[in-house]
Coordinates of C-alpha atoms in Angstrom, one line a residue:
M57 CA -90.0 38.9 -55.1
F58 CA -91.2 35.5 -53.8
E59 CA -87.7 34.8 -52.3
F60 CA -89.5 32.7 -49.7
I61 CA -90.5 30.2 -52.4
R62 CA -87.1 30.1 -54.0
T63 CA -85.3 29.7 -50.6
H64 CA -87.5 26.9 -49.6
Q65 CA -87.0 25.1 -52.9
R66 CA -83.2 25.5 -52.6
L67 CA -83.4 23.9 -49.2
M68 CA -85.5 21.0 -50.3
Q69 CA -83.2 20.5 -53.3
F70 CA -80.2 20.3 -51.0
L71 CA -81.7 17.9 -48.6
L72 CA -83.5 15.6 -51.0
L73 CA -81.1 15.5 -54.0
L74 CA -83.4 17.5 -56.2
I75 CA -86.2 15.0 -55.7
I76 CA -89.3 17.3 -56.0
F77 CA -88.6 20.6 -57.7
P78 CA -87.6 20.4 -61.3
S79 CA -85.9 23.4 -62.8
F80 CA -87.9 25.9 -64.9
A81 CA -86.6 26.0 -68.4
F82 CA -84.4 28.9 -69.5
F83 CA -83.9 30.3 -72.9
G84 CA -81.1 29.1 -75.2
I85 CA -81.4 25.4 -74.3
E86 CA -79.4 23.0 -76.4
S87 CA -81.4 20.0 -77.5
Y88 CA -80.5 16.4 -77.3
T89 CA -81.3 14.3 -80.4
R90 CA -82.1 10.6 -80.3
S91 CA -84.3 8.3 -82.3
Q92 CA -87.8 7.8 -81.0
A93 CA -86.9 4.2 -80.1
T94 CA -83.8 5.2 -78.2
A95 CA -85.7 7.9 -76.4
G96 CA -88.1 5.4 -75.0
A97 CA -85.4 2.9 -74.0
T98 CA -85.1 2.0 -70.3
V99 CA -81.9 3.2 -68.6
A100 CA -82.9 2.1 -65.1
T101 CA -85.7 0.5 -63.1
V102 CA -86.8 1.7 -59.7
A103 CA -89.4 -0.1 -57.6
G104 CA -90.7 -1.6 -60.9
Q105 CA -90.9 1.7 -62.6
A106 CA -88.8 2.5 -65.6
V107 CA -86.5 5.5 -66.0
T108 CA -86.5 6.2 -69.8
Q109 CA -83.7 7.6 -71.9
Q110 CA -86.1 10.5 -72.6
E111 CA -86.4 11.3 -68.9
L112 CA -82.6 11.1 -68.5
D113 CA -82.1 13.5 -71.5
A114 CA -84.6 15.9 -70.0
A115 CA -82.8 15.9 -66.7
L116 CA -79.5 16.5 -68.5
R117 CA -81.1 19.5 -70.1
E118 CA -82.0 20.8 -66.7
Q119 CA -78.4 20.3 -65.5
L120 CA -77.1 22.0 -68.7
D121 CA -79.2 25.1 -67.8
K122 CA -77.7 25.3 -64.4
F123 CA -74.2 25.1 -65.8
R124 CA -75.1 27.8 -68.4
Q125 CA -76.2 30.1 -65.6
S126 CA -73.1 29.4 -63.6
Y127 CA -70.5 29.7 -66.4
G128 CA -72.3 32.1 -68.9
P129 CA -70.4 32.4 -72.2
Q130 CA -67.7 30.1 -70.9
F131 CA -70.1 27.2 -70.8
D132 CA -69.1 24.1 -72.8
S133 CA -71.7 21.5 -73.4
K134 CA -69.0 18.8 -73.5
M135 CA -69.0 19.1 -69.7
L136 CA -72.2 16.9 -69.8
N137 CA -70.8 14.3 -72.3
T138 CA -69.0 12.2 -69.7
P139 CA -70.2 8.9 -68.1
E140 CA -69.6 10.4 -64.7
M141 CA -71.9 13.3 -65.3
R142 CA -74.7 11.1 -66.8
K143 CA -74.4 8.8 -63.8
N144 CA -74.8 11.7 -61.3
V145 CA -77.9 12.9 -63.1
L146 CA -79.3 9.4 -63.3
D147 CA -78.7 9.0 -59.6
E148 CA -80.9 12.1 -58.9
L149 CA -83.7 10.6 -61.0
I150 CA -83.4 7.2 -59.2
A151 CA -83.6 9.1 -55.8
R152 CA -86.7 10.9 -56.9
K153 CA -88.5 7.7 -57.9
A154 CA -87.4 5.8 -54.8
V155 CA -88.7 8.5 -52.5
A156 CA -91.9 8.8 -54.5
A157 CA -92.4 5.0 -54.2
E158 CA -91.9 5.2 -50.4
I159 CA -94.4 8.0 -50.1
K160 CA -96.9 5.9 -52.1
N161 CA -96.3 2.8 -50.0
S162 CA -96.5 4.8 -46.7
K163 CA -99.8 6.3 -47.9
L164 CA -98.6 9.8 -46.9
T165 CA -101.2 12.5 -47.8
V166 CA -101.9 16.2 -47.3
T167 CA -105.5 17.3 -46.7
D168 CA -107.0 20.1 -48.7
Q169 CA -107.4 22.2 -45.5
T170 CA -103.7 21.8 -44.6
L171 CA -102.7 22.8 -48.2
Q172 CA -104.9 25.9 -48.1
Q173 CA -103.5 26.9 -44.7
Q174 CA -99.9 26.5 -46.0
I175 CA -100.6 28.7 -49.1
L176 CA -102.4 31.4 -47.1
A177 CA -99.5 31.5 -44.7
L178 CA -96.8 32.0 -47.3
P179 CA -95.0 35.2 -46.1
G180 CA -94.6 36.7 -49.5
L181 CA -98.3 36.5 -50.1
V182 CA -99.5 38.2 -46.9
K183 CA -100.2 41.9 -47.0
A184 CA -99.2 44.3 -44.2
D185 CA -102.7 43.9 -42.7
G186 CA -102.4 40.1 -42.6
S187 CA -104.7 39.4 -45.5
F188 CA -103.9 37.2 -48.4
D189 CA -102.6 39.0 -51.5
K190 CA -104.4 37.0 -54.2
E191 CA -103.4 39.4 -57.1
R192 CA -99.7 38.9 -56.3
Y193 CA -100.2 35.2 -56.0
L194 CA -101.8 35.0 -59.4
N195 CA -99.2 37.3 -61.0
Y196 CA -96.5 35.0 -59.7
L197 CA -98.2 31.9 -61.1
A198 CA -98.5 33.6 -64.5
S199 CA -94.9 34.6 -64.5
Q200 CA -93.9 30.9 -63.9
G201 CA -96.4 29.6 -66.5
M202 CA -98.3 27.7 -63.8
T203 CA -102.0 27.3 -63.0
Q204 CA -103.3 27.2 -59.5
A205 CA -103.8 23.4 -59.8
M206 CA -100.1 23.0 -60.8
F207 CA -98.9 25.1 -57.9
D208 CA -101.2 23.2 -55.5
Q209 CA -99.8 19.9 -56.7
R210 CA -96.2 21.1 -56.2
M211 CA -97.1 22.3 -52.7
R212 CA -98.8 19.1 -51.9
Q213 CA -95.7 17.1 -53.1
D214 CA -93.5 19.4 -51.0
L215 CA -95.5 18.9 -47.8
T216 CA -95.6 15.1 -48.3
V217 CA -91.9 14.9 -48.7
E218 CA -91.5 17.1 -45.6
Q219 CA -93.5 14.5 -43.7
L220 CA -91.2 11.8 -44.8
A221 CA -88.0 13.8 -44.2
G222 CA -89.2 15.0 -40.8
A223 CA -89.8 11.5 -39.7
V224 CA -86.1 10.7 -40.4
Q225 CA -84.5 14.0 -39.3
N226 CA -86.4 14.2 -36.0
T227 CA -84.9 10.9 -34.8
S228 CA -81.3 12.0 -35.3
F229 CA -79.2 11.8 -32.1
I230 CA -75.7 12.9 -31.3
P231 CA -74.2 11.6 -28.0
K232 CA -73.3 14.4 -25.5
T233 CA -69.8 13.0 -25.2
V234 CA -69.2 13.7 -28.8
V235 CA -70.5 17.3 -28.5
D236 CA -68.4 17.8 -25.3
R237 CA -65.3 16.5 -27.0
I238 CA -65.7 18.9 -30.0
A239 CA -66.4 21.8 -27.5
L240 CA -63.1 21.0 -25.6
I241 CA -61.2 21.1 -28.9
S242 CA -62.7 24.4 -29.8
E243 CA -62.2 26.0 -26.4
Q244 CA -58.6 24.8 -25.9
E245 CA -56.1 27.7 -25.5
R246 CA -52.4 27.9 -26.4
E247 CA -49.9 30.5 -25.3
V248 CA -47.9 31.3 -28.3
Q249 CA -44.9 33.6 -29.2
M250 CA -43.9 34.4 -32.8
L251 CA -40.5 35.1 -34.4
N252 CA -40.7 36.5 -38.0
F253 CA -38.2 36.3 -40.8
K254 CA -39.7 38.9 -43.2
T255 CA -39.0 38.7 -46.9
A256 CA -38.4 42.4 -47.1
D257 CA -35.4 42.1 -44.7
F258 CA -33.6 39.9 -47.2
T259 CA -34.2 41.7 -50.5
S260 CA -30.9 43.7 -50.1
Q261 CA -29.0 40.4 -50.1
V262 CA -30.4 39.4 -53.5
K263 CA -28.4 40.0 -56.7
V264 CA -30.4 39.4 -59.9
T265 CA -28.2 39.0 -63.0
D266 CA -29.1 39.5 -66.6
D267 CA -28.7 35.7 -67.2
M268 CA -31.3 35.1 -64.4
V269 CA -33.7 37.6 -66.1
K270 CA -33.2 36.0 -69.6
A271 CA -33.7 32.5 -68.2
Y272 CA -37.0 33.5 -66.5
Y273 CA -38.1 35.3 -69.7
D274 CA -37.5 32.3 -71.8
K275 CA -39.0 29.8 -69.4
N276 CA -42.2 31.8 -68.8
A277 CA -42.9 33.1 -72.3
A278 CA -46.7 32.7 -71.8
Q279 CA -46.7 35.4 -69.1
F280 CA -45.5 38.0 -71.6
E281 CA -47.6 37.0 -74.6
I282 CA -50.0 39.6 -76.1
P283 CA -53.0 37.6 -77.4
E284 CA -54.3 38.2 -80.9
S285 CA -57.1 40.6 -81.0
I286 CA -59.7 42.0 -83.4
K287 CA -61.5 45.3 -84.0
A288 CA -64.8 44.5 -85.8
E289 CA -68.1 46.0 -86.9
Y290 CA -71.3 44.1 -86.4
V291 CA -75.1 44.2 -86.8
V292 CA -77.7 42.6 -84.6
L293 CA -81.2 41.4 -85.5
N294 CA -83.6 40.7 -82.6
N295 CA -87.2 41.4 -81.6
D296 CA -86.3 44.7 -80.0
V297 CA -85.0 46.0 -83.3
L298 CA -88.1 44.8 -85.1
Q299 CA -90.4 46.2 -82.5
A300 CA -88.9 49.7 -82.9
Q301 CA -89.8 49.5 -86.6
V302 CA -93.4 48.3 -86.1
A303 CA -96.3 50.8 -86.4
V304 CA -99.6 50.2 -84.5
S305 CA -102.7 51.9 -85.6
D306 CA -105.5 53.1 -83.3
A307 CA -107.9 50.8 -84.9
E308 CA -105.6 47.8 -84.1
V309 CA -105.5 48.9 -80.5
Q310 CA -109.2 49.2 -80.2
E311 CA -109.8 45.8 -81.8
F312 CA -107.3 44.2 -79.5
Y313 CA -109.0 45.8 -76.5
K314 CA -112.4 44.5 -77.6
S315 CA -111.1 41.0 -78.2
N316 CA -109.3 40.8 -74.9
A317 CA -111.8 42.7 -72.7
K318 CA -111.7 40.0 -70.0
A319 CA -108.0 40.5 -69.5
Y320 CA -108.7 44.1 -68.5
S321 CA -111.6 43.3 -66.2
V322 CA -111.3 43.9 -62.5
D323 CA -113.4 41.8 -60.1
E324 CA -115.5 43.4 -57.4
Q325 CA -113.4 44.6 -54.5
R326 CA -114.7 45.0 -50.9
R327 CA -113.2 47.0 -48.1
A328 CA -113.9 46.0 -44.5
S329 CA -112.7 46.5 -41.0
H330 CA -112.8 43.9 -38.3
I331 CA -112.3 43.2 -34.6
L332 CA -110.5 40.0 -34.0
I333 CA -110.6 38.1 -30.7
A334 CA -108.0 35.5 -31.2
A335 CA -108.5 31.8 -30.5
K336 CA -106.2 29.2 -32.0
K337 CA -107.6 26.4 -34.0
D338 CA -106.3 23.9 -31.4
A339 CA -107.5 25.9 -28.4
S340 CA -109.6 24.2 -25.7
D341 CA -113.4 24.5 -25.8
A342 CA -113.2 26.7 -22.7
E343 CA -110.7 29.1 -24.3
K344 CA -112.9 29.3 -27.4
A345 CA -116.0 29.9 -25.4
K346 CA -114.3 32.8 -23.5
A347 CA -113.1 34.4 -26.7
K348 CA -116.5 34.1 -28.3
A349 CA -118.2 35.7 -25.3
K350 CA -115.9 38.6 -25.4
A351 CA -116.6 39.0 -29.2
E352 CA -120.3 39.0 -28.6
S353 CA -120.0 41.6 -25.8
L354 CA -118.1 43.9 -28.2
L355 CA -120.7 43.2 -30.9
A356 CA -123.4 44.4 -28.5
E357 CA -121.4 47.7 -28.0
V358 CA -121.1 48.1 -31.8
R359 CA -124.8 47.6 -32.3
K360 CA -125.6 50.3 -29.8
N361 CA -123.1 52.7 -31.3
P362 CA -121.8 51.7 -34.8
A363 CA -119.6 54.9 -34.9
S364 CA -117.5 53.4 -32.1
F365 CA -116.3 50.5 -34.3
A366 CA -112.8 52.0 -35.0
K367 CA -112.3 52.9 -31.3
L368 CA -113.3 49.5 -30.1
A369 CA -111.0 47.8 -32.7
K370 CA -108.0 49.9 -31.6
E371 CA -108.6 49.0 -28.0
N372 CA -109.7 45.3 -28.3
S373 CA -108.7 43.7 -31.6
Q374 CA -106.0 41.2 -31.4
D375 CA -105.0 41.5 -35.1
P376 CA -101.8 43.7 -34.8
G377 CA -101.8 44.4 -38.5
S378 CA -105.1 46.2 -38.5
A379 CA -105.9 47.2 -34.9
E380 CA -103.9 50.4 -35.1
R381 CA -105.9 51.4 -38.2
G382 CA -109.2 50.9 -36.4
G383 CA -109.5 47.4 -37.9
D384 CA -109.2 48.5 -41.5
L385 CA -108.2 45.7 -43.9
D386 CA -108.2 47.8 -47.1
F387 CA -109.8 46.4 -50.3
F388 CA -109.7 42.7 -51.1
G389 CA -111.2 40.4 -53.6
K390 CA -112.6 36.9 -53.5
G391 CA -110.1 34.3 -52.4
A392 CA -108.0 36.7 -50.4
M393 CA -109.5 36.0 -47.0
V394 CA -110.3 32.7 -45.2
K395 CA -113.7 31.4 -46.4
P396 CA -115.8 32.1 -43.3
F397 CA -114.6 35.7 -43.3
E398 CA -115.1 36.1 -47.0
D399 CA -118.6 34.5 -47.0
A400 CA -119.7 36.9 -44.2
A401 CA -118.1 40.0 -45.8
Y402 CA -119.8 39.4 -49.2
K403 CA -123.2 39.1 -47.7
L404 CA -123.0 42.5 -46.1
K405 CA -124.2 45.8 -47.5
Q406 CA -122.0 48.9 -47.2
G407 CA -122.1 50.1 -43.7
E408 CA -123.5 46.9 -42.2
V409 CA -121.9 44.9 -39.3
S410 CA -121.9 41.1 -39.3
D411 CA -122.7 38.8 -36.4
V412 CA -119.7 37.1 -34.7
V413 CA -117.9 35.0 -37.4
Q414 CA -115.6 32.2 -36.4
S415 CA -112.5 31.2 -38.4
D416 CA -109.3 29.4 -37.7
F417 CA -107.9 32.6 -36.3
G418 CA -110.6 33.2 -33.8
F419 CA -113.8 35.3 -33.7
H420 CA -114.4 38.3 -36.0
I421 CA -116.8 41.2 -36.0
I422 CA -116.8 42.6 -39.6
Q423 CA -118.0 46.0 -40.8
L424 CA -118.2 46.5 -44.6
T425 CA -116.9 50.1 -45.3
D426 CA -116.8 50.3 -49.1
V427 CA -117.4 48.4 -52.3
K428 CA -115.7 48.8 -55.7
P429 CA -117.9 47.2 -58.3
A430 CA -116.5 45.0 -61.0
M431 CA -115.3 47.0 -64.0
V432 CA -113.3 47.0 -67.2
K433 CA -110.3 49.2 -67.2
P434 CA -110.8 52.1 -69.7
L435 CA -108.9 51.9 -73.0
D436 CA -106.7 55.0 -72.2
E437 CA -105.4 53.3 -69.1
V438 CA -104.2 50.2 -70.9
R439 CA -103.4 51.7 -74.3
A440 CA -99.6 51.8 -73.8
Q441 CA -99.6 48.1 -72.7
I442 CA -101.8 47.0 -75.6
T443 CA -99.5 48.9 -78.1
A444 CA -96.5 47.2 -76.6
D445 CA -98.2 43.8 -76.8
I446 CA -99.2 44.2 -80.4
K447 CA -95.7 45.3 -81.3
K448 CA -94.3 42.2 -79.7
Q449 CA -96.7 40.0 -81.6
K450 CA -95.9 41.7 -84.9
A451 CA -92.2 41.5 -84.3
A452 CA -92.4 37.8 -83.4
K453 CA -94.3 37.1 -86.6
A454 CA -91.8 39.2 -88.7
Y455 CA -88.7 37.7 -87.1
A456 CA -88.7 34.4 -89.1
E457 CA -88.7 36.2 -92.5
A458 CA -86.3 38.9 -91.3
A459 CA -83.9 36.2 -89.9
E460 CA -83.9 34.4 -93.3
T461 CA -83.1 37.7 -95.1
F462 CA -80.4 38.5 -92.5
G463 CA -78.7 35.2 -93.0
N464 CA -78.9 35.2 -96.8
T465 CA -77.7 38.8 -97.1
V466 CA -74.6 38.5 -94.9
Y467 CA -73.6 35.4 -96.8
E468 CA -74.4 36.4 -100.3
Q469 CA -72.9 39.9 -99.9
A470 CA -70.0 38.9 -97.8
D471 CA -67.7 41.9 -98.3
S472 CA -69.8 44.3 -96.3
L473 CA -72.5 44.6 -93.6
K474 CA -74.0 47.7 -95.3
P475 CA -76.4 45.8 -97.5
V476 CA -78.0 43.9 -94.7
A477 CA -78.1 47.0 -92.5
D478 CA -79.8 49.0 -95.2
K479 CA -82.2 46.2 -96.1
L480 CA -83.4 45.6 -92.5
K481 CA -82.8 49.1 -91.1
L482 CA -80.1 47.9 -88.7
K483 CA -77.3 49.9 -87.1
I484 CA -73.7 49.0 -87.7
E485 CA -71.7 49.2 -84.5
V486 CA -68.0 48.8 -83.7
V487 CA -66.3 46.8 -81.0
D488 CA -62.5 46.6 -80.3
G489 CA -60.3 44.3 -78.3
L490 CA -62.1 41.0 -79.1
M491 CA -60.2 37.9 -78.0
R492 CA -60.7 34.3 -78.9
E493 CA -62.0 33.5 -75.4
P494 CA -64.9 35.4 -73.8
N495 CA -63.9 38.1 -71.3
K496 CA -65.0 36.8 -67.9
A497 CA -65.2 40.4 -66.6
L498 CA -68.1 41.2 -69.0
P499 CA -71.7 40.2 -68.4
A500 CA -73.3 37.4 -70.5
S501 CA -75.6 39.9 -72.0
V502 CA -72.8 41.4 -74.1
L503 CA -73.5 39.8 -77.5
T504 CA -70.0 40.3 -78.9
N505 CA -68.6 38.5 -75.9
N506 CA -70.6 35.3 -76.8
A507 CA -68.4 32.3 -77.4
K508 CA -70.2 31.3 -80.6
F509 CA -69.7 34.8 -82.1
L510 CA -66.1 34.8 -81.2
T511 CA -65.6 31.5 -82.8
A512 CA -67.1 32.8 -86.0
I513 CA -65.2 36.1 -86.1
F514 CA -61.9 34.3 -85.5
A515 CA -62.6 31.7 -88.2
D516 CA -60.2 31.6 -91.2
G517 CA -62.7 33.1 -93.6
A518 CA -63.3 36.1 -91.4
V519 CA -59.7 36.7 -90.6
K520 CA -57.9 35.9 -93.9
K521 CA -60.5 37.0 -96.4
K522 CA -62.2 39.7 -94.3
H523 CA -65.6 38.2 -95.1
N524 CA -68.7 38.7 -93.0
T525 CA -69.3 36.0 -90.4
E526 CA -72.3 33.8 -90.8
A527 CA -75.5 34.8 -88.9
V528 CA -74.8 33.5 -85.4
E529 CA -77.7 32.9 -83.0
V530 CA -76.4 34.1 -79.6
A531 CA -79.7 34.2 -77.8
P532 CA -83.4 33.3 -78.5
N533 CA -84.5 35.3 -81.6
T534 CA -81.2 37.2 -81.6
L535 CA -78.8 37.0 -84.6
I536 CA -75.5 38.8 -84.9
A537 CA -73.0 39.0 -87.8
G538 CA -69.6 40.7 -87.8
R539 CA -66.8 41.7 -90.1
I540 CA -63.2 42.4 -89.1
L541 CA -61.9 45.9 -89.5
E542 CA -58.4 45.3 -87.9
Y543 CA -56.6 42.1 -86.9
K544 CA -53.6 42.0 -84.6
A545 CA -51.7 38.8 -84.5
A546 CA -50.4 37.4 -81.2
S547 CA -47.0 38.8 -80.1
K548 CA -44.6 38.8 -77.2
R549 CA -43.6 41.8 -75.1
P550 CA -39.9 42.6 -75.6
L551 CA -37.5 41.6 -72.8
E552 CA -36.5 45.2 -72.1
E553 CA -40.1 46.2 -71.6
V554 CA -40.8 43.5 -69.0
K555 CA -37.3 43.4 -67.4
P556 CA -38.3 45.5 -64.4
T557 CA -41.2 43.2 -63.7
I558 CA -39.0 40.1 -63.9
V559 CA -36.4 41.6 -61.7
A560 CA -39.0 42.3 -59.0
K561 CA -40.4 38.8 -59.2
L562 CA -36.9 37.2 -59.0
T563 CA -36.0 39.5 -56.1
Q564 CA -39.1 38.5 -54.2
S565 CA -38.7 34.8 -54.8
E566 CA -35.0 34.8 -53.9
A567 CA -35.7 36.8 -50.7
E568 CA -38.5 34.4 -49.7
A569 CA -36.0 31.5 -50.1
L570 CA -33.4 33.2 -48.0
A571 CA -36.0 34.0 -45.3
E572 CA -37.2 30.4 -45.2
K573 CA -33.6 29.1 -45.1
E574 CA -32.7 31.3 -42.1
G575 CA -36.0 30.5 -40.4
K576 CA -35.5 26.8 -40.7
A577 CA -32.0 27.1 -39.3
K578 CA -33.4 29.0 -36.3
L579 CA -36.1 26.4 -35.8
A580 CA -33.5 23.6 -35.7
A581 CA -31.4 25.6 -33.1
L582 CA -34.4 26.2 -30.9
K583 CA -35.4 22.6 -30.9
A584 CA -31.9 21.8 -29.6
A585 CA -31.8 24.6 -27.1
D586 CA -34.9 26.6 -26.0
S587 CA -34.7 30.4 -26.0
V588 CA -37.2 33.3 -26.0
A589 CA -34.8 35.8 -27.5
G590 CA -36.4 37.8 -30.4
F591 CA -39.9 36.3 -29.9
S592 CA -42.9 38.5 -29.6
D593 CA -45.0 38.9 -26.5
V594 CA -47.1 35.9 -25.4
K595 CA -50.6 35.6 -27.1
V596 CA -53.3 33.3 -25.9
I597 CA -55.1 31.8 -28.9
S598 CA -57.9 29.3 -29.5
R599 CA -59.8 28.0 -32.5
A600 CA -62.4 30.6 -31.7
K601 CA -59.9 33.4 -31.2
P602 CA -57.0 33.1 -33.6
Q603 CA -55.8 36.7 -32.8
D604 CA -53.7 38.0 -35.6
I605 CA -51.9 34.7 -36.4
P606 CA -51.8 34.2 -40.2
A607 CA -54.4 31.6 -41.3
A608 CA -51.9 29.2 -42.8
A609 CA -49.8 29.3 -39.7
F610 CA -52.7 29.1 -37.3
V611 CA -53.7 25.7 -38.5
Q612 CA -50.2 24.3 -38.0
V613 CA -49.9 25.9 -34.5
M614 CA -53.2 24.3 -33.4
K615 CA -52.2 20.9 -34.9
A616 CA -48.7 20.9 -33.3
D617 CA -47.8 18.1 -30.9
T618 CA -47.7 19.7 -27.4
Q619 CA -46.9 16.6 -25.3
K620 CA -43.5 18.2 -24.6
L621 CA -43.4 21.9 -24.0
P622 CA -42.2 24.3 -25.2
A623 CA -43.1 23.1 -28.7
Y624 CA -41.9 24.8 -31.9
V625 CA -43.6 25.1 -35.3
G626 CA -42.1 26.7 -38.5
V627 CA -44.3 27.9 -41.3
A628 CA -43.5 29.3 -44.7
L629 CA -45.8 32.3 -45.4
G630 CA -45.0 32.9 -49.1
G631 CA -44.6 36.6 -49.7
G632 CA -44.7 37.2 -45.9
G633 CA -41.5 35.2 -45.3
Y634 CA -41.1 32.5 -42.6
S635 CA -42.3 32.4 -39.0
V636 CA -41.3 30.3 -36.0
F637 CA -43.9 29.8 -33.3
R638 CA -43.1 28.9 -29.7
I639 CA -45.9 27.2 -27.8
S640 CA -45.3 27.4 -24.1
K641 CA -48.6 26.4 -22.5
V642 CA -51.8 24.6 -23.3
S643 CA -55.0 24.9 -21.1
A644 CA -58.6 23.9 -21.4
G645 CA -59.9 27.4 -21.7
V646 CA -63.2 28.9 -20.4
P647 CA -66.4 27.0 -21.3
D648 CA -68.9 29.1 -23.3
A649 CA -72.3 27.7 -22.6
A650 CA -74.0 29.7 -25.4
K651 CA -71.5 28.6 -28.0
R652 CA -71.6 25.0 -26.9
A653 CA -75.4 25.1 -27.3
S654 CA -75.0 26.6 -30.8
D655 CA -72.4 24.1 -31.8
A656 CA -74.5 21.2 -30.6
Q657 CA -77.4 22.5 -32.7
Q658 CA -75.3 22.7 -35.8
I659 CA -73.8 19.3 -35.2
A660 CA -77.3 17.8 -34.7
S661 CA -78.4 19.6 -37.9
M662 CA -75.5 18.1 -39.9
Q663 CA -76.2 14.7 -38.5
S664 CA -79.9 14.9 -39.4
Q665 CA -79.0 15.9 -43.0
Q666 CA -76.6 13.0 -43.2
D667 CA -79.2 10.6 -41.8
L668 CA -81.7 11.8 -44.4
L669 CA -79.2 11.2 -47.2
T670 CA -78.4 7.8 -45.8
Y671 CA -82.1 7.0 -45.6
I672 CA -82.5 7.9 -49.3
E673 CA -79.7 5.5 -50.1
L674 CA -81.6 2.8 -48.2
L675 CA -84.8 3.6 -50.1
K676 CA -82.9 3.2 -53.4
K677 CA -81.7 -0.3 -52.2
K678 CA -85.3 -1.1 -51.1
A679 CA -86.6 -0.1 -54.5
K680 CA -84.3 -2.8 -56.1
V681 CA -82.6 -0.4 -58.5
S682 CA -81.1 -1.8 -61.7
V683 CA -79.1 0.3 -64.2
N684 CA -78.4 -0.2 -67.9
K685 CA -74.7 0.8 -67.8
S686 CA -74.4 0.9 -71.6
A687 CA -76.9 3.8 -71.6
L688 CA -74.5 5.8 -69.4
A689 CA -71.5 5.1 -71.7
A690 CA -73.2 6.3 -74.8
P691 CA -72.5 10.0 -75.4
V692 CA -75.4 12.4 -75.9
Q693 CA -75.6 14.2 -79.2
V694 CA -76.0 17.9 -78.7
V695 CA -77.5 20.2 -81.3
Q696 CA -76.4 23.8 -80.7

């Protein structure tokens, strides 16, 4: 949902070094602690504006969130505690302020009308009939914790930056000679033959001795180690558990419903059909006059026979979304349609037809077909949602007290989880195969795979004394405590058990070495005296058509010096052995006009992006940036 917004934001972040769109906060953020004086200290100055330590810390938190999303339980906050990382984040802040300063100096603005058109045109907010889906729009804003004013401001910033970026990118230029040269390289063809020395053909020559096996076993002990593991029982306290224990009375539901009646109110909805004679906003006066005349002619027909509205809409309306349905636009509320259309529709009585109405889309004839009056949803319709909301509120209020009880009980009665389970009505569950490091194959939502919990369960007190772990917060309002049932120390698989595996590995590596040795000898002989004996049939390859040449070999074949033909290239293919390639001919290939055009477009796009990044660097110089390097050297204190 709303992928159009997220995709656009990702594009702008890539092009503008995260200048405009700050990340939304995620749960589980570590917090940075500094004194109030330090937080207000200046770490950089951009166009006379200060970048404070507080701003830098906030940006570091955003970066921390991104790392947390990428690495999940494997995330280590120490990744941020390097001068290099802090410098990168500070560079982003400097770039934002430099671009903002240039926008201000250039007096770039976005009119209210342009902003409204951009919002109304967002694909994810347009219904099938072409009307604006205001309910979906408001739901999205609510889910992101934004007001309409906040969203408008971000859109306005976005459009202003696009103005600045477009002015730079649209001036990018790539000489045709460069594009042609790249095209010639891409289109060049080489006639190639291949001679393979397969690893499998040499395995029979390999003799693996017991001494070789023992030496490999001793040298690669880590490969045969069985890590220590734990079988444990655990209990979890979170809002879901508490909600399941909460009871909600009918009286509470009714009181909540009365107190929040506005939340269950539905504004008046109107249903209309229309006939649209399109005329673009920038159309000439003659074109607009022609469209209006046609609309007035159709209105006259409707006035004579109102029942013909649907037929006339199907035959004449230039709104493809509604014409097939006789012009029907379904129900809509205020703010869903462009203002001239909305004003006219809300003045009509059911069954009435409007005069010709002009909007940015052209000329409309509107027929009001139905009205749903404003109403409050009945209690029975929203009872389940209200009950769930009350449970959430009660659980949230109960959590603090329950969390204290949870932490105290698992600590004070450390020999068993049963007391805390009985006291808080929790379920004791069992998990096996826990390792010191989180299992990357498991999702981050698996609480027993959380790095903090694993650190606690493998602590000396838990392992040696079999005590409960402390209460570990592994997610917002989520505590877990565990106790070891069985501990298995790290061990090593016996040699006899892994001997077949070692023999197979040694046989493979020795066979690869033999194949490469013979392949290199053949390559040297061919360079001394050309021969096609044993080679495959000729294949014509190019950078666009590698045929079935292995990727590692293909790069070497296309890089080979072909000033003297035939040319030879030898490539080790690892498990595949060794291959010798004979290049007998090089030609220009056949020009592909469509591909050349596509490549030219991609090259121009890359150049425009580079130009934009270069421009941002120039803006940073223009802004006379100064940096307090000592602030970058000071490590950030992280509170888990």
